[in-house]
Amino acid sequence: MLINGELKYESQKLGMNYFRVALVLFGAQLLMGLIAAIQFLYPGFLFEIFDFSVSRMVHINALVVWMLYAMIGSVYYMIPDETGEETVGIGLGKLAFWILTAAVAVVVLVYIFIQVGPGNESTIWFINEGREYLEAPRWADIGIVAVVLVFYYNVFATYMKGRRTGIMTVMVANLFALAGLYLTGMFFTDNISVDQYWWWWVIHLWVEATWEVFVGTLAAYALVKIIGAKREIVEMWLWIEVLMLFGSGILGLGHHYFWIGTPEYWWEIGALFSSLEPVPLVAMFVHVLYDWGKEQGHCESKGSAHALNNSPAMAWVTANAFGNFLGAGIWGFFHTLPQVNIYTHGTQFTAAHGHLAFFGAYATILIAMMYIGVQGSYGIKKMTMTFKTKMALTLIIFGVLGMGVALTIAGYEQVLVERADLGGGWDAYFIAQDLPWYIQAQGWRLAMGVVTFVGFIYLAWDLLTIGAVESAQEESEGAAAAAAA
Amino acid sequence: MESAIYMPQIAADQFLGIFIVATMVLIFGVGYAASITLSKMGFIAKKWQLFGYAFWILQVYTLYDLGMRIHSSPFTTKVLAVAMLAYLFAPHLYFYLIDEAEKRYETSEDGQ
């Protein structure tokens, strides 16, 4: 991941820069998560120095930002492959990258060192907008819009100039929606229900609609790239997934409207369309395994053992297929119906779903894209898994699953004690947090967080070294084959 | 004062059952899709598709059971039943489209 030597296109080099920053932010996200996990167990830890409200905020914002970085990086990486053209306005794209990175650095430093400001407009403009998940101050909000406009211009202009594949068509249309939705989280209203109503457009229509379609697009690109799947078939799957994801995801938004003062008809709409949301995830899961099995069968019939040219990336794509269904599908479904949601809303169930879904649906496929980037950067024909790849895969998956299970147990205890037994009041909230099941579950969450962090260290180490190791091995094998001939 | 939120009364000992049944709905759903897929891919014989339909029947039952446990409204129950009927046809529609696409692009050289 350190060099771009074999990349022909500036766009792909820029994509690798985005991946590098994403990896750093991923590490920062996990560190902040560890601090917050310690604070659940020991509330006095870093009290009034680095409060839970700050560590949690940086944890979540770093998550959103590293994923956006990796997404932008993925698009810049795949554009030349898909369109056959260098990205239009690449100089502008590079400038936007440095501006965005400088702005993110300033925002993070303000979050960490200034943290809070007076209760007036100056805080909203310069410190923190106070809108959960999207806390960036307003100057940064406007900057993000400007950078994304540059990015979208680059993508759209290149698409119009080059080959218009089905994958790029979906990508261009979806990016328009993804970028446009950010605007709905940029204004305040006096009525908090109305405010929440619009704010959910960003969060929900990102993670359960446009980001999922984005994942489908990346999976399609990865299948063509890694196993040589037939483009026409992959694109047909992609269109079906788009239909189902938007068909269920857009009105599935209703599950955020259950308890914020919106009309009751949202219960029925939210219940129905939320229930349908796992269906496309099953389809994506089947799609990956079907294509892999089919291409493997073709290879075996031709006498070649392996269809894959990048095993680490394919391992993460497969983790994505399982993880998306498990984290977003199962963990989402079992608390999405309004009758259950009123008991689970805002408990650690939500956190369990959040951890499993963000990891399963997004982190996995973005890590796969990083491995594809490394393969291209070093010009490796067939990249195989190293010991570090396997350790990263095992520890991260085990750690995140462990955190998900621990948080589910904590949430289950909250549902029984805080909500069902004590009625969900202020006292009930604190009583439930003092009980042994909750505390033990938070202890296991911290332990599993440490496992995840160790897995991340392996991942970063692998991404930084696998390119050099594998290309050296390929060269020595090539030399040995030449000598034998 | 009239309550602002209708909170269905679910006893504390009902929640574990609800979460397990909700999970089983999806597990059986995947079982159904997996059986059809594996049979279409040739990993298992066509006759095993019958097990897939058994999974689908179990899925319908668990979804019905879930609806009862959470005191779902009659309208939602009916809509979920229609959705399950649609799910019965979904894998077949997929593979019909795949077969048609493969026939159409069989001779295409521009695979990548």
Coordinates of C-alpha atoms in Angstrom, one line a residue:
Chain A
M1 CA 0.0 0.0 0.0
L2 CA 3.1 2.2 0.2
I3 CA 3.8 2.6 -3.5
N4 CA 1.8 3.1 -6.7
G5 CA 4.5 1.8 -9.0
E6 CA 2.4 -0.3 -11.4
L7 CA -0.6 1.9 -11.6
K8 CA -1.1 3.5 -15.0
Y9 CA -3.7 6.0 -14.1
E10 CA -3.5 9.1 -11.9
S11 CA -7.1 8.4 -10.8
Q12 CA -6.0 5.0 -9.3
K13 CA -3.1 6.7 -7.5
L14 CA -5.5 9.2 -6.1
G15 CA -7.8 6.3 -5.0
M16 CA -4.8 4.7 -3.2
N17 CA -4.3 8.1 -1.3
Y18 CA -7.9 7.9 -0.2
F19 CA -7.4 4.3 1.0
R20 CA -4.3 5.4 3.1
V21 CA -6.2 8.1 4.9
A22 CA -9.2 5.7 5.4
L23 CA -6.9 3.2 7.0
V24 CA -5.6 5.8 9.5
L25 CA -9.1 7.0 10.3
F26 CA -10.2 3.3 10.8
G27 CA -7.5 3.0 13.4
A28 CA -8.6 6.2 15.1
Q29 CA -12.2 5.0 15.1
L30 CA -11.2 1.8 16.9
L31 CA -9.0 3.6 19.5
M32 CA -11.9 5.9 20.3
G33 CA -14.2 2.9 20.5
L34 CA -11.9 1.3 23.1
I35 CA -11.9 4.5 25.2
A36 CA -15.7 4.7 25.1
A37 CA -15.9 1.0 26.0
I38 CA -13.6 1.5 29.0
Q39 CA -15.8 4.5 30.0
F40 CA -18.9 2.2 30.1
L41 CA -17.2 0.1 32.7
Y42 CA -15.3 2.9 34.6
P43 CA -17.3 6.2 34.1
G44 CA -14.5 8.1 35.8
F45 CA -12.0 7.2 33.1
L46 CA -10.7 10.5 31.6
F47 CA -13.7 12.3 33.1
E48 CA -13.6 16.0 32.3
I49 CA -10.5 15.4 30.2
F50 CA -12.0 13.3 27.4
D51 CA -15.6 12.6 28.3
F52 CA -17.7 9.7 26.9
S53 CA -19.7 12.2 24.8
V54 CA -16.5 13.1 23.0
S55 CA -15.0 9.7 22.6
R56 CA -18.3 8.3 21.3
M57 CA -18.8 11.2 18.9
V58 CA -15.3 10.9 17.5
H59 CA -15.7 7.1 17.3
I60 CA -18.9 7.4 15.2
N61 CA -17.7 10.3 13.0
A62 CA -14.4 8.6 12.3
L63 CA -16.4 5.6 11.2
V64 CA -18.5 7.6 8.8
V65 CA -15.5 9.5 7.5
W66 CA -13.2 6.6 6.9
M67 CA -15.9 4.8 5.0
L68 CA -16.6 7.8 2.9
Y69 CA -12.9 8.1 2.2
A70 CA -12.7 4.4 1.2
M71 CA -15.8 4.8 -1.0
I72 CA -14.4 7.8 -2.8
G73 CA -11.1 5.9 -3.1
S74 CA -12.9 2.9 -4.6
V75 CA -14.6 5.0 -7.2
Y76 CA -11.4 6.7 -8.3
Y77 CA -9.8 3.3 -8.5
M78 CA -12.5 1.7 -10.5
I79 CA -13.3 4.5 -12.9
P80 CA -10.4 3.9 -15.4
D81 CA -11.1 0.1 -15.4
E82 CA -14.7 0.7 -16.1
T83 CA -14.7 3.6 -18.5
G84 CA -11.3 3.0 -20.1
E85 CA -10.4 6.7 -19.5
E86 CA -8.3 8.7 -17.1
T87 CA -10.6 10.6 -14.7
V88 CA -11.6 14.0 -16.2
G89 CA -10.4 16.9 -14.0
I90 CA -8.0 14.7 -12.0
G91 CA -5.9 17.8 -10.9
L92 CA -9.0 19.2 -9.3
G93 CA -9.6 15.8 -7.7
K94 CA -6.2 15.8 -6.2
L95 CA -6.6 19.4 -4.8
A96 CA -10.0 18.4 -3.3
F97 CA -8.3 15.4 -1.6
W98 CA -5.8 17.5 0.1
I99 CA -8.4 20.2 1.1
L100 CA -10.7 17.5 2.5
T101 CA -7.9 15.8 4.4
A102 CA -6.7 19.1 5.9
A103 CA -10.4 19.9 6.9
V104 CA -10.9 16.5 8.5
A105 CA -7.7 16.9 10.4
V106 CA -8.8 20.4 11.7
V107 CA -12.3 19.1 12.6
V108 CA -10.8 16.1 14.5
L109 CA -8.4 18.3 16.4
V110 CA -11.2 20.7 17.4
Y111 CA -13.3 17.7 18.5
I112 CA -10.4 16.4 20.6
F113 CA -9.0 19.6 22.1
I114 CA -11.9 22.1 22.2
Q115 CA -14.7 19.6 22.5
V116 CA -17.6 22.0 23.4
G117 CA -18.5 25.7 22.9
P118 CA -21.0 28.2 24.1
G119 CA -24.7 27.6 23.4
N120 CA -24.9 29.9 20.4
E121 CA -24.3 30.0 16.6
S122 CA -20.6 30.2 16.9
T123 CA -20.4 26.6 18.2
I124 CA -22.5 25.4 15.3
W125 CA -20.3 27.1 12.8
F126 CA -16.9 26.3 14.3
I127 CA -16.9 23.5 16.8
N128 CA -19.8 21.0 16.5
E129 CA -23.2 21.0 14.9
G130 CA -24.6 18.7 17.6
R131 CA -26.4 16.6 15.1
E132 CA -25.7 12.9 16.0
Y133 CA -23.5 11.1 13.5
L134 CA -23.1 14.3 11.4
E135 CA -21.4 16.5 14.0
A136 CA -19.1 18.4 11.6
P137 CA -19.3 22.1 12.1
R138 CA -21.1 24.1 9.5
W139 CA -17.9 25.4 7.8
A140 CA -16.8 21.8 7.3
D141 CA -20.3 20.9 6.1
I142 CA -20.1 23.5 3.3
G143 CA -16.5 22.4 2.5
I144 CA -17.7 18.7 2.3
V145 CA -20.4 19.8 -0.2
A146 CA -17.8 21.7 -2.3
V147 CA -15.4 18.7 -2.3
V148 CA -18.2 16.2 -3.2
L149 CA -19.3 18.5 -6.1
V150 CA -15.8 18.3 -7.5
F151 CA -15.8 14.5 -7.0
Y152 CA -19.1 14.1 -8.6
Y153 CA -18.1 16.3 -11.6
N154 CA -15.0 14.1 -12.1
V155 CA -17.0 10.9 -12.0
F156 CA -19.9 12.1 -14.2
A157 CA -17.7 13.8 -16.8
T158 CA -15.5 10.7 -17.1
Y159 CA -18.6 8.5 -17.4
M160 CA -19.9 10.7 -20.2
K161 CA -16.5 10.6 -22.0
G162 CA -15.7 6.9 -21.6
R163 CA -17.4 3.5 -21.8
R164 CA -20.8 3.5 -20.1
T165 CA -20.9 0.1 -18.4
G166 CA -23.9 -1.0 -16.3
I167 CA -21.8 -0.9 -13.1
M168 CA -20.8 2.7 -13.8
T169 CA -24.4 3.7 -14.7
V170 CA -25.6 2.5 -11.4
M171 CA -22.6 4.1 -9.6
V172 CA -23.2 7.5 -11.2
A173 CA -26.9 7.6 -10.5
N174 CA -26.4 6.3 -7.0
L175 CA -23.7 8.8 -6.2
F176 CA -26.0 11.6 -7.2
A177 CA -28.6 10.4 -4.6
L178 CA -25.9 9.7 -2.0
A179 CA -24.3 13.2 -2.3
G180 CA -27.7 15.0 -2.6
L181 CA -29.0 13.4 0.6
Y182 CA -26.2 15.0 2.7
L183 CA -28.0 18.4 2.1
T184 CA -31.1 17.2 4.1
G185 CA -28.9 17.2 7.2
M186 CA -27.6 20.7 6.8
F187 CA -30.4 22.8 8.2
F188 CA -32.3 23.1 11.5
T189 CA -36.0 23.5 12.2
D190 CA -37.6 24.8 15.4
N191 CA -39.7 21.6 15.8
I192 CA -37.5 18.7 16.9
S193 CA -39.8 16.1 15.3
V194 CA -39.5 17.9 11.9
D195 CA -35.8 18.2 12.4
Q196 CA -35.4 14.5 13.2
Y197 CA -37.6 13.7 10.2
W198 CA -35.2 15.3 7.7
W199 CA -32.0 14.2 9.6
W200 CA -33.1 10.5 9.2
W201 CA -33.1 11.0 5.5
V202 CA -29.3 11.3 5.6
I203 CA -28.7 8.4 8.0
H204 CA -31.3 5.9 6.8
L205 CA -31.2 6.7 3.1
W206 CA -27.5 6.4 3.2
V207 CA -27.0 3.2 5.1
E208 CA -30.1 1.3 4.0
A209 CA -30.4 2.5 0.4
T210 CA -27.6 4.4 -1.3
W211 CA -24.7 2.8 0.6
E212 CA -26.1 -0.6 0.1
V213 CA -26.5 0.0 -3.6
F214 CA -22.9 1.3 -3.5
V215 CA -21.9 -2.0 -1.9
G216 CA -23.7 -3.9 -4.6
T217 CA -21.8 -1.9 -7.3
L218 CA -18.4 -2.6 -5.6
A219 CA -19.3 -6.3 -5.2
A220 CA -20.2 -6.5 -9.0
Y221 CA -16.9 -4.8 -9.9
A222 CA -14.9 -7.0 -7.5
L223 CA -16.5 -10.2 -8.9
V224 CA -15.6 -9.2 -12.5
K225 CA -12.1 -8.2 -11.3
I226 CA -11.3 -11.1 -8.9
I227 CA -13.0 -14.2 -10.4
G228 CA -13.6 -13.0 -14.0
A229 CA -17.4 -13.3 -13.6
K230 CA -19.3 -12.5 -16.8
R231 CA -20.1 -8.8 -16.8
E232 CA -23.6 -9.1 -18.3
I233 CA -24.7 -11.6 -15.7
V234 CA -23.2 -9.6 -12.8
E235 CA -24.8 -6.4 -14.1
M236 CA -28.2 -8.1 -14.4
W237 CA -27.9 -9.1 -10.7
L238 CA -26.9 -5.6 -9.9
W239 CA -30.1 -4.1 -11.5
I240 CA -32.3 -6.6 -9.6
E241 CA -30.5 -5.7 -6.3
V242 CA -31.0 -2.0 -7.0
L243 CA -34.7 -2.5 -7.6
M244 CA -35.1 -4.5 -4.4
L245 CA -32.8 -2.3 -2.2
F246 CA -34.6 0.9 -3.2
G247 CA -37.9 -0.8 -3.2
S248 CA -37.6 -1.8 0.4
G249 CA -35.0 0.7 1.7
I250 CA -36.7 3.9 0.9
L251 CA -40.0 3.3 2.7
G252 CA -38.2 1.2 5.3
L253 CA -37.2 4.7 6.5
G254 CA -40.5 4.4 8.4
H255 CA -38.9 2.4 11.2
H256 CA -37.1 5.6 12.3
Y257 CA -40.4 7.5 12.5
F258 CA -42.1 5.2 15.0
W259 CA -41.5 7.3 18.1
I260 CA -40.6 10.8 17.0
G261 CA -44.1 12.3 16.8
T262 CA -44.9 11.4 13.2
P263 CA -48.3 10.0 12.3
E264 CA -49.1 6.4 13.2
Y265 CA -49.4 5.2 9.6
W266 CA -45.6 5.0 9.7
W267 CA -46.0 2.0 11.9
E268 CA -47.5 -0.1 9.1
I269 CA -45.3 1.3 6.4
G270 CA -42.2 1.0 8.5
A271 CA -43.1 -2.5 9.6
L272 CA -43.8 -3.8 6.1
F273 CA -40.9 -2.3 4.2
S274 CA -38.4 -3.0 7.0
S275 CA -39.4 -6.6 6.9
L276 CA -38.7 -6.7 3.2
E277 CA -35.2 -5.1 3.7
P278 CA -33.4 -8.4 4.3
V279 CA -34.6 -9.9 1.0
P280 CA -32.1 -8.0 -1.2
L281 CA -29.4 -8.9 1.3
V282 CA -30.2 -12.6 0.8
A283 CA -30.0 -11.9 -2.9
M284 CA -26.6 -10.3 -2.6
F285 CA -25.4 -13.2 -0.6
V286 CA -26.7 -15.7 -3.1
H287 CA -25.2 -13.6 -6.0
V288 CA -21.7 -13.7 -4.6
L289 CA -21.7 -17.4 -3.9
Y290 CA -23.5 -18.3 -7.1
D291 CA -21.0 -16.4 -9.3
W292 CA -18.0 -17.7 -7.4
G293 CA -19.2 -21.3 -7.6
K294 CA -20.0 -21.0 -11.3
E295 CA -16.6 -19.5 -12.2
Q296 CA -14.8 -22.1 -10.0
G297 CA -16.7 -24.8 -11.9
H298 CA -15.6 -23.3 -15.3
C299 CA -12.0 -23.3 -14.1
E300 CA -12.1 -26.9 -12.9
S301 CA -13.6 -28.0 -16.2
K302 CA -10.7 -26.4 -18.0
G303 CA -8.2 -28.1 -15.6
S304 CA -7.2 -25.0 -13.6
A305 CA -7.6 -25.3 -9.9
H306 CA -8.4 -21.8 -8.8
A307 CA -10.7 -19.1 -10.2
L308 CA -9.5 -16.4 -7.9
N309 CA -6.7 -13.9 -8.7
N310 CA -6.9 -12.1 -5.3
S311 CA -7.7 -14.4 -2.4
P312 CA -7.6 -11.8 0.4
A313 CA -10.0 -9.5 -1.5
M314 CA -12.4 -12.5 -2.2
A315 CA -12.2 -13.5 1.5
W316 CA -13.4 -10.0 2.5
V317 CA -16.1 -10.0 -0.3
T318 CA -17.4 -13.3 1.1
A319 CA -17.3 -11.9 4.6
N320 CA -19.3 -9.0 3.2
A321 CA -22.0 -11.4 1.8
F322 CA -22.4 -13.2 5.2
G323 CA -21.9 -10.0 7.3
N324 CA -24.4 -7.9 5.4
F325 CA -27.1 -10.6 5.9
L326 CA -26.2 -11.2 9.5
G327 CA -25.6 -7.7 10.8
A328 CA -28.0 -5.7 8.7
G329 CA -30.5 -8.5 8.0
I330 CA -30.9 -10.6 11.1
W331 CA -29.9 -8.1 13.7
G332 CA -32.0 -5.4 11.9
F333 CA -35.0 -7.6 11.4
F334 CA -35.4 -8.8 15.0
H335 CA -35.9 -5.3 16.4
T336 CA -37.4 -3.5 13.5
L337 CA -41.2 -4.2 14.0
P338 CA -42.8 -1.3 16.0
Q339 CA -44.3 -3.6 18.7
V340 CA -40.8 -4.8 19.5
N341 CA -38.9 -1.6 18.7
I342 CA -40.7 0.3 21.4
Y343 CA -38.9 -1.9 23.9
T344 CA -35.5 -2.1 22.1
H345 CA -35.2 1.5 20.7
G346 CA -32.1 3.2 22.1
T347 CA -30.9 0.2 24.1
Q348 CA -27.7 -1.6 23.4
F349 CA -29.6 -3.7 20.8
T350 CA -29.2 -0.7 18.5
A351 CA -25.5 -0.6 19.2
A352 CA -25.2 -4.4 18.5
H353 CA -27.0 -3.9 15.2
G354 CA -24.9 -0.9 14.4
H355 CA -21.6 -2.7 15.0
L356 CA -22.5 -5.8 13.1
A357 CA -24.2 -4.0 10.2
F358 CA -21.5 -1.3 9.6
F359 CA -18.8 -3.9 9.8
G360 CA -20.6 -6.7 7.8
A361 CA -22.1 -4.5 5.1
Y362 CA -19.5 -1.8 4.6
A363 CA -16.1 -2.3 6.3
T364 CA -15.6 -5.7 4.7
I365 CA -16.2 -4.7 1.1
L366 CA -14.1 -1.5 1.5
I367 CA -11.2 -3.6 2.9
A368 CA -11.6 -5.9 -0.1
M369 CA -11.3 -2.8 -2.4
M370 CA -8.0 -1.9 -0.5
Y371 CA -6.6 -5.3 -1.3
I372 CA -7.6 -4.9 -5.0
G373 CA -5.8 -1.5 -4.9
V374 CA -2.7 -3.1 -3.4
Q375 CA -2.7 -5.8 -6.1
G376 CA -2.9 -3.2 -8.8
S377 CA -0.2 -1.0 -7.2
Y378 CA 2.3 -3.8 -7.3
G379 CA 1.1 -5.4 -10.5
I380 CA 0.6 -8.8 -8.9
K381 CA -1.1 -11.3 -11.2
K382 CA -2.3 -13.7 -8.5
M383 CA -2.4 -12.5 -4.8
T384 CA -2.7 -15.1 -2.1
M385 CA -3.3 -14.8 1.6
T386 CA -0.4 -14.4 4.0
F387 CA -0.4 -15.3 7.7
K388 CA -1.2 -11.7 8.5
T389 CA -4.2 -11.7 6.2
K390 CA -5.6 -14.8 7.9
M391 CA -4.9 -13.3 11.4
A392 CA -6.6 -10.0 10.4
L393 CA -9.6 -11.8 9.0
T394 CA -10.0 -14.1 11.9
L395 CA -9.4 -11.6 14.7
I396 CA -11.5 -8.8 13.3
I397 CA -14.5 -11.1 12.5
F398 CA -14.3 -12.8 15.8
G399 CA -13.9 -9.5 17.7
V400 CA -16.8 -7.8 16.0
L401 CA -19.1 -10.8 16.3
G402 CA -18.1 -11.0 20.0
M403 CA -18.9 -7.3 20.5
G404 CA -22.2 -7.8 18.7
V405 CA -23.2 -10.7 21.0
A406 CA -22.1 -8.9 24.1
L407 CA -24.0 -5.8 23.2
T408 CA -27.1 -7.9 22.4
I409 CA -26.9 -9.5 25.9
A410 CA -26.6 -6.0 27.4
G411 CA -29.6 -4.8 25.3
Y412 CA -31.6 -7.8 26.2
E413 CA -31.1 -7.1 29.9
Q414 CA -32.2 -3.5 29.3
V415 CA -35.3 -4.6 27.4
L416 CA -36.4 -6.9 30.3
V417 CA -35.5 -4.7 33.2
E418 CA -35.5 -1.1 32.0
R419 CA -38.3 -1.3 29.6
A420 CA -40.6 -4.3 30.3
D421 CA -40.3 -4.4 34.1
L422 CA -39.7 -0.8 35.1
G423 CA -41.5 1.0 32.3
G424 CA -38.6 2.8 30.7
G425 CA -38.3 5.8 33.0
W426 CA -35.2 7.8 34.1
D427 CA -34.6 5.7 37.2
A428 CA -35.1 2.5 35.2
Y429 CA -32.3 3.5 32.8
F430 CA -29.8 3.7 35.6
I431 CA -31.0 0.7 37.6
A432 CA -30.6 -1.4 34.4
Q433 CA -27.1 -0.2 33.9
D434 CA -26.0 -1.3 37.4
L435 CA -27.1 -4.9 37.1
P436 CA -24.4 -7.6 36.7
W437 CA -25.6 -8.9 33.2
Y438 CA -25.2 -5.4 31.8
I439 CA -21.8 -4.8 33.4
Q440 CA -20.5 -8.3 32.4
A441 CA -21.7 -7.8 28.9
Q442 CA -19.9 -4.5 28.7
G443 CA -16.7 -6.2 30.0
W444 CA -16.9 -8.8 27.2
R445 CA -17.5 -6.0 24.7
L446 CA -14.3 -4.3 25.8
A447 CA -12.4 -7.6 25.6
M448 CA -13.7 -8.2 22.1
G449 CA -12.9 -4.6 21.2
V450 CA -9.3 -5.3 22.1
V451 CA -9.4 -8.5 19.9
T452 CA -10.7 -6.4 17.0
F453 CA -8.0 -3.8 17.5
V454 CA -5.3 -6.5 17.4
G455 CA -6.9 -7.8 14.2
F456 CA -6.7 -4.2 12.8
I457 CA -3.0 -4.0 13.6
Y458 CA -2.6 -7.2 11.5
L459 CA -4.7 -5.8 8.8
A460 CA -2.7 -2.5 8.5
W461 CA 0.5 -4.5 8.7
D462 CA -0.7 -6.8 6.0
L463 CA -1.9 -4.0 3.7
L464 CA 1.4 -2.3 4.1
T465 CA 3.6 -5.3 3.3
I466 CA 1.6 -7.9 1.3
G467 CA 2.3 -6.1 -2.0
A468 CA 6.1 -6.3 -1.7
V469 CA 6.0 -9.8 -0.3
E470 CA 3.7 -11.2 -3.0
S471 CA 5.4 -9.4 -5.9
A472 CA 8.8 -10.7 -4.8
Q473 CA 7.4 -14.2 -4.6
E474 CA 5.9 -13.9 -8.0
E475 CA 9.2 -12.7 -9.4
S476 CA 11.1 -15.5 -7.9
E477 CA 8.6 -18.1 -9.1
G478 CA 8.8 -16.5 -12.6
A479 CA 12.6 -16.7 -12.5
A480 CA 12.6 -20.3 -11.3
A481 CA 10.2 -21.2 -14.1
A482 CA 12.4 -19.4 -16.7
A483 CA 15.5 -21.2 -15.4
A484 CA 13.7 -24.6 -15.5
A485 CA 12.6 -23.9 -19.1
Chain B
M1 CA -54.9 11.9 29.9
E2 CA -54.8 9.6 26.9
S3 CA -51.6 7.8 26.4
A4 CA -49.5 9.3 23.5
I5 CA -47.9 6.0 22.6
Y6 CA -49.6 2.6 22.2
M7 CA -47.3 0.2 24.0
P8 CA -48.3 -3.4 23.3
Q9 CA -48.1 -5.4 26.6
I10 CA -45.4 -8.0 26.1
A11 CA -44.5 -10.0 29.2
A12 CA -40.8 -10.0 30.1
D13 CA -40.5 -13.8 29.5
Q14 CA -41.9 -13.4 25.9
F15 CA -38.9 -11.5 24.5
L16 CA -36.5 -14.3 24.1
G17 CA -39.1 -16.2 22.1
I18 CA -39.7 -13.2 20.0
F19 CA -36.1 -12.6 19.2
I20 CA -35.5 -16.3 18.4
V21 CA -38.6 -16.6 16.2
A22 CA -37.6 -13.4 14.3
T23 CA -34.2 -14.9 13.7
M24 CA -35.6 -18.2 12.5
V25 CA -37.8 -16.3 9.9
L26 CA -34.6 -15.2 8.2
I27 CA -32.7 -18.4 8.7
F28 CA -35.5 -20.4 7.1
G29 CA -35.7 -17.8 4.3
V30 CA -32.0 -18.2 3.6
G31 CA -32.5 -22.0 3.8
Y32 CA -35.2 -21.8 1.1
A33 CA -33.1 -19.5 -1.2
A34 CA -29.9 -21.7 -0.6
S35 CA -31.7 -25.0 -1.5
I36 CA -33.0 -23.6 -4.7
T37 CA -29.6 -22.0 -5.5
L38 CA -27.6 -25.1 -4.7
S39 CA -29.9 -27.2 -6.8
K40 CA -29.7 -24.8 -9.8
M41 CA -25.9 -24.8 -9.5
G42 CA -25.9 -28.6 -9.6
F43 CA -24.4 -29.1 -6.1
I44 CA -27.5 -31.0 -5.0
A45 CA -30.0 -33.0 -7.0
K46 CA -33.3 -31.3 -8.1
K47 CA -35.4 -33.5 -5.8
W48 CA -33.8 -31.7 -2.8
Q49 CA -35.6 -28.6 -3.8
L50 CA -38.5 -30.1 -1.9
F51 CA -36.5 -29.4 1.3
G52 CA -36.4 -25.8 0.1
Y53 CA -40.2 -25.6 0.1
A54 CA -40.2 -27.2 3.6
F55 CA -38.0 -24.3 4.7
W56 CA -40.4 -21.8 3.0
I57 CA -43.4 -23.4 4.9
L58 CA -41.4 -23.1 8.2
Q59 CA -40.6 -19.5 7.3
V60 CA -44.3 -18.7 6.8
Y61 CA -45.2 -20.4 10.0
T62 CA -42.5 -18.6 12.0
L63 CA -43.5 -15.2 10.6
Y64 CA -47.1 -16.0 11.5
D65 CA -46.0 -17.0 15.0
L66 CA -44.0 -13.8 15.3
G67 CA -47.0 -11.7 14.2
M68 CA -49.1 -13.4 17.0
R69 CA -46.4 -12.9 19.6
I70 CA -46.0 -9.2 19.0
H71 CA -49.8 -8.6 18.7
S72 CA -49.4 -7.5 15.1
S73 CA -52.4 -5.6 13.6
P74 CA -54.6 -7.6 11.2
F75 CA -53.5 -5.4 8.3
T76 CA -49.8 -6.0 8.9
T77 CA -50.4 -9.7 9.2
K78 CA -52.2 -9.8 5.9
V79 CA -49.5 -7.8 4.2
L80 CA -46.8 -10.0 5.6
A81 CA -48.7 -13.1 4.2
V82 CA -48.7 -11.5 0.7
A83 CA -45.0 -10.7 1.0
M84 CA -44.3 -14.4 1.9
L85 CA -46.2 -15.5 -1.2
A86 CA -44.1 -13.1 -3.3
Y87 CA -40.9 -14.6 -1.6
L88 CA -42.0 -18.1 -2.8
F89 CA -41.6 -16.9 -6.4
A90 CA -38.5 -14.7 -6.0
P91 CA -35.7 -17.3 -6.4
H92 CA -37.5 -18.8 -9.4
L93 CA -37.8 -15.3 -11.0
Y94 CA -34.0 -14.8 -10.4
F95 CA -33.0 -17.9 -12.0
Y96 CA -35.3 -17.5 -14.9
L97 CA -33.7 -14.1 -15.5
I98 CA -30.2 -15.6 -15.2
D99 CA -31.0 -18.4 -17.6
E100 CA -32.4 -15.9 -20.1
A101 CA -29.3 -13.6 -19.6
E102 CA -26.9 -16.4 -20.1
K103 CA -28.7 -17.6 -23.3
R104 CA -28.6 -14.0 -24.6
Y105 CA -24.9 -13.4 -23.8
E106 CA -23.6 -17.0 -24.3
T107 CA -21.9 -16.0 -27.5
S108 CA -20.6 -12.6 -26.3
E109 CA -16.8 -12.5 -26.3
D110 CA -16.7 -9.2 -24.4
G111 CA -17.0 -10.8 -21.0
Q112 CA -14.7 -8.4 -19.0

